[in-house]
mmCIF file of C-alpha atoms in Angstrom:
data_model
loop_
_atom_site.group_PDB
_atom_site.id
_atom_site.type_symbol
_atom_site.label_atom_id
_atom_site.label_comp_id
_atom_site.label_asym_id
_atom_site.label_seq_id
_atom_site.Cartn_x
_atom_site.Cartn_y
_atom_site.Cartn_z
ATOM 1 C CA UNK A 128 -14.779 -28.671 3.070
ATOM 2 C CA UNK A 129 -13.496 -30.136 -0.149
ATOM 3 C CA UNK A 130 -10.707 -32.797 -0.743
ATOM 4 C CA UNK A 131 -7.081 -31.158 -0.585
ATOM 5 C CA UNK A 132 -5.700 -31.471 -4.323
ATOM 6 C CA UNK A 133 -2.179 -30.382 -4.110
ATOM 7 C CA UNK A 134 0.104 -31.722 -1.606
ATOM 8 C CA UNK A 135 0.807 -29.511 1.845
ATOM 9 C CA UNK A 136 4.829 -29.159 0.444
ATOM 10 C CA UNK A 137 3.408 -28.176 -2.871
ATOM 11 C CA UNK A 138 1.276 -25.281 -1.433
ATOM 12 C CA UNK A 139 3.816 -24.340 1.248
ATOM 13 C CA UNK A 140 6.392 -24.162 -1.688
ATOM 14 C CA UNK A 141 3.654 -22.039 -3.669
ATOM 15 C CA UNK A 142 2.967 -19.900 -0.957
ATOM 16 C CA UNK A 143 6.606 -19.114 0.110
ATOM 17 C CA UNK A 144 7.100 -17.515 -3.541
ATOM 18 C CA UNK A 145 4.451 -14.811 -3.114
ATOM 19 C CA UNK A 146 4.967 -11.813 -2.043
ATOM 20 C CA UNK A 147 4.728 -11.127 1.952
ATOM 21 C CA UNK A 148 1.386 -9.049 1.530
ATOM 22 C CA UNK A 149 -0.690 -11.758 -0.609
ATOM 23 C CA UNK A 150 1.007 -14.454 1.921
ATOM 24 C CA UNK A 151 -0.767 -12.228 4.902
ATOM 25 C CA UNK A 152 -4.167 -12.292 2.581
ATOM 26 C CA UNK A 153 -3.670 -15.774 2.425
ATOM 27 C CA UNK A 154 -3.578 -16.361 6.514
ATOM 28 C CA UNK A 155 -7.553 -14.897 6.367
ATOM 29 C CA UNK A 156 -8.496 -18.017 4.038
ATOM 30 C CA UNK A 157 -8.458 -20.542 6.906
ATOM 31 C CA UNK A 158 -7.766 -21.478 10.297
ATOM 32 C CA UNK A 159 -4.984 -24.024 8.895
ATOM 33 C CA UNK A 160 -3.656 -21.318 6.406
ATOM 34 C CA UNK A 161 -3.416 -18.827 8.967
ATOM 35 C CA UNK A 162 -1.162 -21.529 11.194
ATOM 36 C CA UNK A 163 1.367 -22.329 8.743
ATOM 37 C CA UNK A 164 1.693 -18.883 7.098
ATOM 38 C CA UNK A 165 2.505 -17.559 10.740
ATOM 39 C CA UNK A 166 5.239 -19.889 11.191
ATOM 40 C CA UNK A 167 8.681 -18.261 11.762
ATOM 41 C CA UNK A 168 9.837 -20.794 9.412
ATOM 42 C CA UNK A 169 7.979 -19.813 6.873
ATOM 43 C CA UNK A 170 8.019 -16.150 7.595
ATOM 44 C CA UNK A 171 12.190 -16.435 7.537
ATOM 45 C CA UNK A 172 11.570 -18.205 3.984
ATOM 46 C CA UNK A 173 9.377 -16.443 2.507
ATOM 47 C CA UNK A 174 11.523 -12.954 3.165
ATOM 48 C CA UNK A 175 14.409 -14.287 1.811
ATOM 49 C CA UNK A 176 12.251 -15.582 -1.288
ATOM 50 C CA UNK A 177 11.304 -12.486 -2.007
ATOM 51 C CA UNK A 178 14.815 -10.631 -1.196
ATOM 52 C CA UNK A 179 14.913 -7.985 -4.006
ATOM 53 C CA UNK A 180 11.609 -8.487 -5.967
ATOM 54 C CA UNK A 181 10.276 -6.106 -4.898
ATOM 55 C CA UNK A 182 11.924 -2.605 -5.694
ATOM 56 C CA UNK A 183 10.050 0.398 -6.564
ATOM 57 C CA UNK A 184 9.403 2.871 -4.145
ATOM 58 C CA UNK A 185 7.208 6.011 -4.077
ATOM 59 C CA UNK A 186 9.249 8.530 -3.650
ATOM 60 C CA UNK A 187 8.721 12.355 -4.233
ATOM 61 C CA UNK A 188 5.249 14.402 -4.496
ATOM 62 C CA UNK A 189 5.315 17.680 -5.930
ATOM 63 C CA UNK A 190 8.235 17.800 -8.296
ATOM 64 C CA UNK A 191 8.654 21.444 -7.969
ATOM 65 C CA UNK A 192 9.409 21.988 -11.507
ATOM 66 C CA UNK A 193 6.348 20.567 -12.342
ATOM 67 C CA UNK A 194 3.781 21.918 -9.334
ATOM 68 C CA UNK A 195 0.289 21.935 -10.336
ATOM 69 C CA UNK A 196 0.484 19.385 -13.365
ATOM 70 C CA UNK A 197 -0.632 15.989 -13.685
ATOM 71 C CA UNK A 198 2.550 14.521 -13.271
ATOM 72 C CA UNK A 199 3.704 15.214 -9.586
ATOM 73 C CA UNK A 200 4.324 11.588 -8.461
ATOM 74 C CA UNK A 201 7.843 9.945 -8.635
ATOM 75 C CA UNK A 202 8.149 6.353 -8.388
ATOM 76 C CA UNK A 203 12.243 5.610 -8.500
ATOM 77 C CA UNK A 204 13.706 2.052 -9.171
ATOM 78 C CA UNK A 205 15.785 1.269 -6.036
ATOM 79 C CA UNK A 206 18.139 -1.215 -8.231
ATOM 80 C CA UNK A 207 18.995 1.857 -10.945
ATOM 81 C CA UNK A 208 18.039 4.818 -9.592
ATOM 82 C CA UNK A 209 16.054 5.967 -12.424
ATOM 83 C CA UNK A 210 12.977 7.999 -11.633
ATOM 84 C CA UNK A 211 9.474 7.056 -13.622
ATOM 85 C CA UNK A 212 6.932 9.206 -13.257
ATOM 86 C CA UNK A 213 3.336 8.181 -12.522
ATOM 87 C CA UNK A 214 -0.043 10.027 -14.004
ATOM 88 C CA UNK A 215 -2.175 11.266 -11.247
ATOM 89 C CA UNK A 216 -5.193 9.419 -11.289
ATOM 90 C CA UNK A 217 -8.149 11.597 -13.860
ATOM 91 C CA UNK A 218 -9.847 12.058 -11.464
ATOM 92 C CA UNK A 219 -7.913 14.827 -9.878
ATOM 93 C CA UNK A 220 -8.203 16.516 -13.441
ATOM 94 C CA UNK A 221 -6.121 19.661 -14.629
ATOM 95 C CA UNK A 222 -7.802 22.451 -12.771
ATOM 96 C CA UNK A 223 -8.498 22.729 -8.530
ATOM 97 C CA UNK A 224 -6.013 21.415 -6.257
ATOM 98 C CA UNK A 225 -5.058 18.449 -4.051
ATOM 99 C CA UNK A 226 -2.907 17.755 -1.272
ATOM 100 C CA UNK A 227 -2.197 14.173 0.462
ATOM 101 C CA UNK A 228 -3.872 13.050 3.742
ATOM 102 C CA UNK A 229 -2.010 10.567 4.430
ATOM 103 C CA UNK A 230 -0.629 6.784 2.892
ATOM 104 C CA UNK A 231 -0.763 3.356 4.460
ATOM 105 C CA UNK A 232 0.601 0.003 2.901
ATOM 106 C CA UNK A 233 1.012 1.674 -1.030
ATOM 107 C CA UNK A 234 -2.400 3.722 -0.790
ATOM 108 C CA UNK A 235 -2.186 7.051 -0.766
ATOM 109 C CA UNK A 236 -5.526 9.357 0.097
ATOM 110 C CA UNK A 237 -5.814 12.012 -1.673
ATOM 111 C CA UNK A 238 -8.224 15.198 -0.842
ATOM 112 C CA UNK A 239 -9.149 17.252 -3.235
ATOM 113 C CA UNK A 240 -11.351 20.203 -5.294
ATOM 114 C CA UNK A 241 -11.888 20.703 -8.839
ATOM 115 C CA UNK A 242 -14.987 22.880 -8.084
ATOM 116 C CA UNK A 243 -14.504 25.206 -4.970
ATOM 117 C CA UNK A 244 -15.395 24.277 -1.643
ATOM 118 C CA UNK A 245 -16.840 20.860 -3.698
ATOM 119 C CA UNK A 246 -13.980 18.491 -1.357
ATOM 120 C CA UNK A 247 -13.438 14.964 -2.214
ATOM 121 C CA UNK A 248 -11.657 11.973 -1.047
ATOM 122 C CA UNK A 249 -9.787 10.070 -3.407
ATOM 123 C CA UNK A 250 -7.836 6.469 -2.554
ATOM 124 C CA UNK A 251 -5.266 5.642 -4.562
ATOM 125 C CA UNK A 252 -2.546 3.199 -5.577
ATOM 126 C CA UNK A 253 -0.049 4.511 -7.314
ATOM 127 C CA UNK A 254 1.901 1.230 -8.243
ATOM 128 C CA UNK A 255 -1.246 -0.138 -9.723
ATOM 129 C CA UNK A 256 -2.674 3.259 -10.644
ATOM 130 C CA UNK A 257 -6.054 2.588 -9.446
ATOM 131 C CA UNK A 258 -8.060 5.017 -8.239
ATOM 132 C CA UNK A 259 -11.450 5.163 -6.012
ATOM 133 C CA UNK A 260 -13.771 8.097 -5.035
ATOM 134 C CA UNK A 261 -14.230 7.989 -1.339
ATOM 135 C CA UNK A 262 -16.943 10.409 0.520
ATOM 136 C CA UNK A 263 -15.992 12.975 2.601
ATOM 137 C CA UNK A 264 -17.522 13.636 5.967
ATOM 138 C CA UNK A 265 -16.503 16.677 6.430
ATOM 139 C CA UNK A 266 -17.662 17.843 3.194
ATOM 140 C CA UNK A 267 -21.017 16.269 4.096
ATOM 141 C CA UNK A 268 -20.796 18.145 7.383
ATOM 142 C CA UNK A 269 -20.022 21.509 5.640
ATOM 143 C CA UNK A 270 -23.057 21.200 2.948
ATOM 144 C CA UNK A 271 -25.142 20.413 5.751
ATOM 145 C CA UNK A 272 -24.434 23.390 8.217
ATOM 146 C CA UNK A 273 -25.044 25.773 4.553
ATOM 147 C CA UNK A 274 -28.521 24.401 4.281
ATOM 148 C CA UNK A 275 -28.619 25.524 7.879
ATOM 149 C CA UNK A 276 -27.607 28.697 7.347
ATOM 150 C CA UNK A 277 -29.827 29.990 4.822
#
């Protein structure tokens, strides 16, 4: 391993001013990292660092009054209260449908059709509106037991 560069209260200052999720990233980086970014010390700090950074939230899918465009996601500003709302990714295109599977940490997976019983997964961040085409099983499962069929 290379010489250290910056000084351990340098770093620990650093790493205290990002947000709680790249802090956890950085715990993977090393045995040392992962130590001192467990700490309850800095854990304590680094919340109240980043104490009202952080303040969009997803909120509504499906604005009624728009069901079935390409604008059904919400994101509001938790400060103002204003609502923005957020493209759906292309992918998901004008025609077929969608409906959520389920979201974990910001990512929300998507299932959807633009072709008939064609089903695809879709992964996506909102906040950072990127997008990326999973594979299905059981769409693999359902092409396969057609070919059977016939």
């Amino acid at each position: 391993m290379g010489e250290q560069i910056l000084p351990d209260d340098l770093l620990m200052e650093i790493f205290t001013r990002t947000d709680p999720k790249t802090a956890a990233r950085f715990r993977t980086a090393s045995t040392t990292w992962r130590v001192r970014l467990s700490s309850d010390r800095f854990r304590r700090d680094n919340t109240l660092t980043n104490i009202g950074k952080h303040r969009k939230v997803l909120l509504q899918i499906g604005d009624p009054e728009r069901y079935g465009s390409t604008q059904a996601f919400c994101i509001v500003n938790c400060v103002g209260g204003g609502r923005e709302v957020v493209p759906m990714p292309e992918q998901l295109g004008p025609r077929g449908w969608w409906t959520v599977i389920g979201s974990d940490c910001g990512m929300i997976c998507v299932q959807y059709s633009t072709n008939g019983p064609d089903l695809r997964l879709l992964l996506w961040n909102p906040l950072l509106r990127i997008a990326r085409q999973l594979d299905d099983p059981a769409d693999k499962l359902l092409k396969q037991a057609r070919k059977l069929s016939y």
